[in-house]
Coordinates of C-alpha atoms in Angstrom, one line a residue:
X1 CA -33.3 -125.2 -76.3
X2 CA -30.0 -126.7 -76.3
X3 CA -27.6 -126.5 -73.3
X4 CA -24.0 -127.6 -72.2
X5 CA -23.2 -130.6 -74.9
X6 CA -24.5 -128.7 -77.8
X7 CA -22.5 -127.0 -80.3
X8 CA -24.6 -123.7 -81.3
X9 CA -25.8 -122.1 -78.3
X10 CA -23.7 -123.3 -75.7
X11 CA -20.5 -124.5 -77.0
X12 CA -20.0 -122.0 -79.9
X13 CA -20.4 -122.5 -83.7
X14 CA -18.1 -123.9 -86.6
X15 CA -16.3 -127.2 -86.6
X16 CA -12.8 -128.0 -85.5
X17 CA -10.4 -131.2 -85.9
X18 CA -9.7 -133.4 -83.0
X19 CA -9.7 -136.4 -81.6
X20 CA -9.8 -137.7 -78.2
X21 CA -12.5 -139.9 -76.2
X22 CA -15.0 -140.3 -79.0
X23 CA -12.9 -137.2 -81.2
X24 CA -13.2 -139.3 -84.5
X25 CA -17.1 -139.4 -84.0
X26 CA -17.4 -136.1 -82.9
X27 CA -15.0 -134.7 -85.8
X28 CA -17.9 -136.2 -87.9
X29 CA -20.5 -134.8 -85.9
X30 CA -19.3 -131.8 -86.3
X31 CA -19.2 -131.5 -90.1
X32 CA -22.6 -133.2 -90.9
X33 CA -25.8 -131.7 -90.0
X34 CA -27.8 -133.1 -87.7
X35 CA -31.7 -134.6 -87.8
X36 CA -34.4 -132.0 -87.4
X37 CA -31.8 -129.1 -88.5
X38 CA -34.7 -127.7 -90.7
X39 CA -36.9 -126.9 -88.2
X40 CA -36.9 -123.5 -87.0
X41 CA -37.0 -124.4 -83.2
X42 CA -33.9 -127.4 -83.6
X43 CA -31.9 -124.7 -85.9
X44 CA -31.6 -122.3 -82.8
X45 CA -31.0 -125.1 -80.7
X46 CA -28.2 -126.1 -82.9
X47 CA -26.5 -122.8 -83.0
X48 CA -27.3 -122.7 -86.8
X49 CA -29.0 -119.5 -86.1
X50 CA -26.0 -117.5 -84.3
X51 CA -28.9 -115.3 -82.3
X52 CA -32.9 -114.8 -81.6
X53 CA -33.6 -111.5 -81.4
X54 CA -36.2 -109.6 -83.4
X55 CA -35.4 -106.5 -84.4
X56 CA -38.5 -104.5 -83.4
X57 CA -39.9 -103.9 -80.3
X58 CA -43.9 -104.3 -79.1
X59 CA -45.3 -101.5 -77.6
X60 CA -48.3 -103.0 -77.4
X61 CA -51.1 -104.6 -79.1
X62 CA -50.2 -104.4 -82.9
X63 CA -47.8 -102.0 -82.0
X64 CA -43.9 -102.3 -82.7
X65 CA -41.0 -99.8 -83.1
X66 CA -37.4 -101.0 -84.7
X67 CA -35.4 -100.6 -82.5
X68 CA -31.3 -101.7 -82.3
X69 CA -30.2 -104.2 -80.0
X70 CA -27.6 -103.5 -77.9
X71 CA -26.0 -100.1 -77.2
X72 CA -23.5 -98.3 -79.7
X73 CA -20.3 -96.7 -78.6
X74 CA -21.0 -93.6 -75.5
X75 CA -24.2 -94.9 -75.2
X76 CA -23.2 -96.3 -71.9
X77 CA -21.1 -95.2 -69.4
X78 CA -18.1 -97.2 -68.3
X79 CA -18.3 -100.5 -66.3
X80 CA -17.3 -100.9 -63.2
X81 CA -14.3 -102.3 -62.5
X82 CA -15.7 -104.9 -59.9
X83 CA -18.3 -106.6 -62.1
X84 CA -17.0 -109.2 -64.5
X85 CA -20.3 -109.3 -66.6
X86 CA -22.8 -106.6 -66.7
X87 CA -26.4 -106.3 -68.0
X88 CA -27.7 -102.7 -68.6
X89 CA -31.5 -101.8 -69.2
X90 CA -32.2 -105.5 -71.1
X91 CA -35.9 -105.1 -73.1
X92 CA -37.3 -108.5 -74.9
X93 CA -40.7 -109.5 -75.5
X94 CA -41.4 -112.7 -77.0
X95 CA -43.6 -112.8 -80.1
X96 CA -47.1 -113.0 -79.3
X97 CA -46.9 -111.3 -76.3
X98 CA -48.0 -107.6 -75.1
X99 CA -46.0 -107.9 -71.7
X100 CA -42.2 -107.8 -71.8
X101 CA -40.1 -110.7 -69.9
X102 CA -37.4 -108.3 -69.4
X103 CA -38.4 -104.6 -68.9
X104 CA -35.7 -102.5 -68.7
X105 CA -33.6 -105.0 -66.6
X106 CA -30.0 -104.1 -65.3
X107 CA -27.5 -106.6 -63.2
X108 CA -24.1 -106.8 -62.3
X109 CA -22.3 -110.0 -61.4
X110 CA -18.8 -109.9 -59.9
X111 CA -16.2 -112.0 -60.3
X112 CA -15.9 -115.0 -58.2
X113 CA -19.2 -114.6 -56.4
X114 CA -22.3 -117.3 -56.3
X115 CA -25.0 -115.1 -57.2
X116 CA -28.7 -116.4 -57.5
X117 CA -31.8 -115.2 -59.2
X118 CA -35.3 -115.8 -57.0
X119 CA -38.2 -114.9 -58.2
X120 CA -42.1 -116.5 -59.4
X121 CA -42.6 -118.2 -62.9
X122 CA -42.5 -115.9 -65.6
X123 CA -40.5 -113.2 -63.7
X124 CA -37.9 -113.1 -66.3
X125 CA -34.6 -115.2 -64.5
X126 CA -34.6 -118.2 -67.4
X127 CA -34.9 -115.2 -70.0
X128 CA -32.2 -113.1 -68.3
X129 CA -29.8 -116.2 -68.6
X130 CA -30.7 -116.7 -71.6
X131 CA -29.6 -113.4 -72.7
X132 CA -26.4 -113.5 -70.8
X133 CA -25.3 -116.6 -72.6
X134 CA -26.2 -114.9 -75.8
X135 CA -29.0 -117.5 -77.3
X136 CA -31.1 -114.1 -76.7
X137 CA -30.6 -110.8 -78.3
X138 CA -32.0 -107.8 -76.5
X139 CA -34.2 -105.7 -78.5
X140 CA -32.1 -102.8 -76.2
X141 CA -29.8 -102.5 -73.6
X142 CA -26.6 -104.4 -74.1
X143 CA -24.6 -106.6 -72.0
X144 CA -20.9 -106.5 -71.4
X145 CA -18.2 -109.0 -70.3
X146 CA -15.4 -107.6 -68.5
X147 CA -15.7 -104.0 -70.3
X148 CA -16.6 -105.7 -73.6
X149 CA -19.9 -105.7 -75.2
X150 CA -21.9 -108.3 -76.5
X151 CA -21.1 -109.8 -80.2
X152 CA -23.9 -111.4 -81.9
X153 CA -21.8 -113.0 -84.9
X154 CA -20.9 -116.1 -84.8
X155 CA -17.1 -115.9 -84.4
X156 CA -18.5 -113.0 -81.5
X157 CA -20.5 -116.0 -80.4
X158 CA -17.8 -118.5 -80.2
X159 CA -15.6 -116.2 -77.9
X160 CA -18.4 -115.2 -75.8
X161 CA -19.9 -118.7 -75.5
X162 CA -16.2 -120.2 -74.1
X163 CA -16.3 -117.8 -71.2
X164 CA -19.7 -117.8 -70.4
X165 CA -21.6 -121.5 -70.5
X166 CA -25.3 -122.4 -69.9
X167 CA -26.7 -125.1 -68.8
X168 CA -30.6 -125.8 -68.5
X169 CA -32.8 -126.8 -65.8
X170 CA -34.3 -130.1 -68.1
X171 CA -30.5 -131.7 -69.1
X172 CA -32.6 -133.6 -71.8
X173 CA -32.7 -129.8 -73.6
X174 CA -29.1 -130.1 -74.2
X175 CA -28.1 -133.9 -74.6
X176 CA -27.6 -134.7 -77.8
X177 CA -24.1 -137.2 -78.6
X178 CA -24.6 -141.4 -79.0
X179 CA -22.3 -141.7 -75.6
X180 CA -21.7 -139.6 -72.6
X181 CA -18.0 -138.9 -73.2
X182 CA -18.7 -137.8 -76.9
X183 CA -21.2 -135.3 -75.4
X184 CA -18.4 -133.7 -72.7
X185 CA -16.1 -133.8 -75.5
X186 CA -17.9 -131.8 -78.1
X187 CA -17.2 -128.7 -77.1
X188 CA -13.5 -128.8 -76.4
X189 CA -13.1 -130.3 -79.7
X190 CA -15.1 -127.6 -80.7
X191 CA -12.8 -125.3 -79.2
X192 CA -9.9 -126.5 -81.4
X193 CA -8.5 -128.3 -79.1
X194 CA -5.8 -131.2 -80.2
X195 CA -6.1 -134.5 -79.4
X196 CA -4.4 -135.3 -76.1
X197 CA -5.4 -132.0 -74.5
X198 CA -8.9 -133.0 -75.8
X199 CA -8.6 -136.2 -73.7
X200 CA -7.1 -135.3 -70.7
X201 CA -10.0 -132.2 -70.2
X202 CA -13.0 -134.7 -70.5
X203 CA -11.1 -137.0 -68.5
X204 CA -10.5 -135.2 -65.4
X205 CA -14.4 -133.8 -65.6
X206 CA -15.9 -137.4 -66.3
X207 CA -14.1 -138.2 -63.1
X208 CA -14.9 -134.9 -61.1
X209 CA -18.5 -135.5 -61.9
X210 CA -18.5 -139.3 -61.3
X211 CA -19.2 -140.2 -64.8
X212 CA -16.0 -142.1 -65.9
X213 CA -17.8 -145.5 -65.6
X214 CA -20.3 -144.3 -67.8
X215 CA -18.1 -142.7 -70.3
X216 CA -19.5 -145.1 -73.7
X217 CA -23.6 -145.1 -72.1
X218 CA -25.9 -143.2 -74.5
X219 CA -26.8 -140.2 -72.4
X220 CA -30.9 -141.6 -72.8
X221 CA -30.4 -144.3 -70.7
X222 CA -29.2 -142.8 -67.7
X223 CA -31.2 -141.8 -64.9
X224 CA -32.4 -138.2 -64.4
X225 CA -29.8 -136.8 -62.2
X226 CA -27.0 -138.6 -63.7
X227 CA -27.5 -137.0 -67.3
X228 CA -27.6 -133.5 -65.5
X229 CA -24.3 -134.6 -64.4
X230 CA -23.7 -134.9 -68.0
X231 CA -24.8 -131.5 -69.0
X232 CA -23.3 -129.9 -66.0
X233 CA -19.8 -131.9 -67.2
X234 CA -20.4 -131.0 -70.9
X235 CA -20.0 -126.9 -70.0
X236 CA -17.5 -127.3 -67.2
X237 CA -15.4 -128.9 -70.0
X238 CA -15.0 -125.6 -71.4
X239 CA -13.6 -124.0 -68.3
X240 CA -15.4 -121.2 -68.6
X241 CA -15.3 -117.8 -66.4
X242 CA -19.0 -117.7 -65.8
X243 CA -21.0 -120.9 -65.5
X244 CA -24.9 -119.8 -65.6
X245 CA -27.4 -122.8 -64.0
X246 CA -31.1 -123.0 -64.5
X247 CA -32.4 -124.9 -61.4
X248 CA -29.4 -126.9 -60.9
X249 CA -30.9 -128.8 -58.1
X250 CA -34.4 -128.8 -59.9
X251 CA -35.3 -132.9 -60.2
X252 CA -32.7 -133.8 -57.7
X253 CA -33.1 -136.2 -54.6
X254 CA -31.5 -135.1 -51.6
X255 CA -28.1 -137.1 -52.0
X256 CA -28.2 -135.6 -55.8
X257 CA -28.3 -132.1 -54.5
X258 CA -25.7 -132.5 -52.3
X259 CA -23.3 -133.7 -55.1
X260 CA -24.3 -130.8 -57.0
X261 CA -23.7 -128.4 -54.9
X262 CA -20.4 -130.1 -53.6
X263 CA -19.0 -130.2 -57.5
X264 CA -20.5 -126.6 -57.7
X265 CA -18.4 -125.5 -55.1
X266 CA -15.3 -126.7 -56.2
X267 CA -15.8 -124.5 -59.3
X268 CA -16.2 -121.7 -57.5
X269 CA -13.3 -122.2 -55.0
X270 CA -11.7 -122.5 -57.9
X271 CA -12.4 -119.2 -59.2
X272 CA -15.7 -119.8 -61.4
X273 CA -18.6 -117.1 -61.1
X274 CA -21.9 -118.5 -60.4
X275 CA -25.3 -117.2 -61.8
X276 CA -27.8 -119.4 -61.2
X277 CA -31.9 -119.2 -60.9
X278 CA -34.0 -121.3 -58.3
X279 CA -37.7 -121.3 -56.6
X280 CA -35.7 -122.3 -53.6
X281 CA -35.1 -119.9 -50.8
X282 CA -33.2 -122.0 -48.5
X283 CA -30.7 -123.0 -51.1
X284 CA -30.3 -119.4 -51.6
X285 CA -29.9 -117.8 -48.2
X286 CA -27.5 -120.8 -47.2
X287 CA -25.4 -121.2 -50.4
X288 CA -25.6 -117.9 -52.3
X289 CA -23.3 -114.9 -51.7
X290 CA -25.9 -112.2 -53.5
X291 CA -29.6 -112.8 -54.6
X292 CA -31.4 -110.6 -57.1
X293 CA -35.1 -110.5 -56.7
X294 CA -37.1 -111.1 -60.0
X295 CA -41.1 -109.4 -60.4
X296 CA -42.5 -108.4 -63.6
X297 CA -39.4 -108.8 -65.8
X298 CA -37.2 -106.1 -63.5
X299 CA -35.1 -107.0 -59.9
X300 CA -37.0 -106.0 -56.9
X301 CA -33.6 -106.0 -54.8
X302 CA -30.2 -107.0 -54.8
X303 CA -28.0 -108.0 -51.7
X304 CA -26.6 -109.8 -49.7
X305 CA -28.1 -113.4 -49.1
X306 CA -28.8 -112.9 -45.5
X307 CA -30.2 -109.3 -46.0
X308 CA -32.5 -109.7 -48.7
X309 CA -33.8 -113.0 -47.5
X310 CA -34.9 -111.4 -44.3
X311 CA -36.5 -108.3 -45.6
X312 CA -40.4 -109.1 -45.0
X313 CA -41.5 -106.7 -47.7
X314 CA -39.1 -107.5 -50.3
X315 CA -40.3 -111.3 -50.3
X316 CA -43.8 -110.4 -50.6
X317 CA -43.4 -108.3 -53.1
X318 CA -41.2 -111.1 -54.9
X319 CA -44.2 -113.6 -53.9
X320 CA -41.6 -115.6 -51.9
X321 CA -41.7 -117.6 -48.4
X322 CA -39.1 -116.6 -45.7
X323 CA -36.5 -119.3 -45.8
X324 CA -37.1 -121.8 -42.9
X325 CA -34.3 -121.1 -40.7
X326 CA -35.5 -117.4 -40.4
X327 CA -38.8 -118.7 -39.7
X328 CA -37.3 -121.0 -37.5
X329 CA -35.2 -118.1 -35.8
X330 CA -37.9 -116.3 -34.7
X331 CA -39.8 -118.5 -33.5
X332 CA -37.3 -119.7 -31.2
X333 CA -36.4 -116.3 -30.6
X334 CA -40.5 -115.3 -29.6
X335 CA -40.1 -118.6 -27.4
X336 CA -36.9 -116.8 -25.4
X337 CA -33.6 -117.6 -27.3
X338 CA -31.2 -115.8 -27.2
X339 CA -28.9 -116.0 -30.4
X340 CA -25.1 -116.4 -28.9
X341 CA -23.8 -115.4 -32.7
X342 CA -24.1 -111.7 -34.3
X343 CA -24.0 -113.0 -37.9
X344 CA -27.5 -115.2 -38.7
X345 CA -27.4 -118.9 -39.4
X346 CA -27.2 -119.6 -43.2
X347 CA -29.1 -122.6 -42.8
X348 CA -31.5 -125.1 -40.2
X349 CA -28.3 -127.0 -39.3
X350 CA -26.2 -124.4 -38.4
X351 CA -29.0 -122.9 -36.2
X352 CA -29.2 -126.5 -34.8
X353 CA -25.8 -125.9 -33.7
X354 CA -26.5 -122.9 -31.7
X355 CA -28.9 -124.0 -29.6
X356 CA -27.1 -124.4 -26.6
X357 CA -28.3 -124.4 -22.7
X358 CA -26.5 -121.3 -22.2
X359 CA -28.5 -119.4 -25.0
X360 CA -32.1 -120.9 -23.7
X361 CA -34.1 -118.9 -21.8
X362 CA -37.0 -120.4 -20.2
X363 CA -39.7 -117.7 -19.3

């Protein structure tokens, strides 16, 4: 599946003229199709395909029903004010299989938060953003962006995709240009932009990612975390509202997560909503403002970070570890500590910084 650089199913569909770092190359890209466009898989990563979404749903074994995806006027009520993008009762199940990934699935997501989705492989988070992105169709349910459903033409597509960008957890998914500014640059140009506006946006995200020196490498040479650097770069481009991650820090040394996180920040302080999935519970409790709880294609919970992430039950149900500063809080706590703070540490370091002479209690 293709992700941030590509023109279908993350950057939108249709060609635009424009020039810019690589723009004449591009322009051309743009208008001639590309290798392995026949095959069924590469024409859905290439956005040729505006949607998947099979019109019928499996009840079971041999058994469908047509249904129609997405919700029509009234069927609905009213979204709430606070949520910038909404997913009400999602139901897919992929081809070939009698269990659905999503079953009935509903999630808001406000505006401005860092929200992240937890849960074991094949609970249903890289399907869910998969759907919110639009590269899935529900076979029911609809989802809405500030009050406005979901569009599955491709001019639909288009808008929806320049608010809302994906990018995968494997950047090589979504990599697709000869160099790494052409890639960044694809779906600005895409966008219509002109020239020198074209320019100055991949700029300023080359350099915010660290990837101006690498500007004319083929994105197949670099190393691992710098072409997710690339993807990440190639959706930020497009300034979208909503920037969905699949594992960002997936494949990522320590010092690599760090400048991950550190760019993601930025993006949000600048008002971007994060939506992102992970197998890591630290990350989440320290870094995420809500998690959602994933089990059998449906959310377990939904809640604050510090709540949720503490709740015993809830993370066996989800088949989840505590994180280790909560593990690490009550042990210290069972040993005689005394916690001098009334909020709980996000993370191992900031506990660190509590343990003080004053809160140990020697018994």
């Amino acid at each position: 599946m293709a992700g941030g650089g590509v023109a279908g199913a993350y950057h939108g569909t249709g060609a635009a003229p424009g020039a810019g770092v690589g723009c004449a190359r591009v322009r051309r890209r743009l208008a001639t199709p590309s290798p392995g466009a026949g095959d069924p898989g590469r024409r859905l990563e290439l956005g040729l395909w505006p949607a998947v979404g099979p019109g019928r749903r499996r009840l079971g074994p041999g058994v469908w029903r047509t249904v129609r995806a997405g919700g029509g006027p009234g069927r609905f009520p009213a979204m709430s004010p606070a949520l910038l993008l909404e997913a009400r009762s999602l139901v897919h199940t992929y081809p070939g299989r009698d269990t659905p990934a999503l079953d009935g699935l509903s999630l808001g997501v406000e505006r401005g938060e860092r929200l992240a989705l937890l849960g074991p492989n094949g609970a249903g988070k890289t399907t869910l953003l998969l759907h919110l992105n639009g590269s899935l169709r529900p076979q029911d349910g609809e989802i809405r962006l500030a009050g406005e459903p979901q569009g599955y033409d491709r001019a639909a597509l288009r808008r929806w995709r320049s608010r809302v960008q994906l990018v995968l957890q494997e950047p090589d998914d979504q990599l697709f240009a000869a160099s790494v500014s052409e890639d960044v640059a694809f779906g600005p140009l895409n966008q219509g932009l002109d020239e020198r506006e074209a320019e100055e946006r991949v700029a300023r995200v080359l350099e915010e990612f660290s990837l101006s020196a690498l500007a004319d490498q083929p994105p197949h040479l670099l190393s691992h975390g710098q072409r997710k650097r690339v993807a990440m770069a190639g959706a930020v481009a497009m300034r979208p509202d909503i920037l969905i991650l699949d594992e960002p820090t997936a494949g990522l040394d320590a010092s690599g997560q760090m400048e991950m996180l550190a760019a993601l920040e930025r993006l949000n302080d600048d008002g971007t909503t994060l939506v992102f999935s992970t197998h890591d519970v630290d990350l989440a409790h320290a870094w995420a403002d809500r998690v959602a709880l994933f089990a059998q294609g449906r959310i377990l919970a939904l809640g604050p970070a510090q709540s949720v992430l503490r709740d015993p039950a809830l993370l066996r149900a989800a088949a989840l570890q505590p994180p280790m500063v909560v593990r690490l809080t009550h042990a210290l706590q069972a040993a005689g500590w005394r916690d001098p703070e009334t909020t709980p540490a996000r993370d191992v370091e900031a506990l660190a910084r509590r343990l003080t002479p004053e809160s140990l209690v020697v018994r």
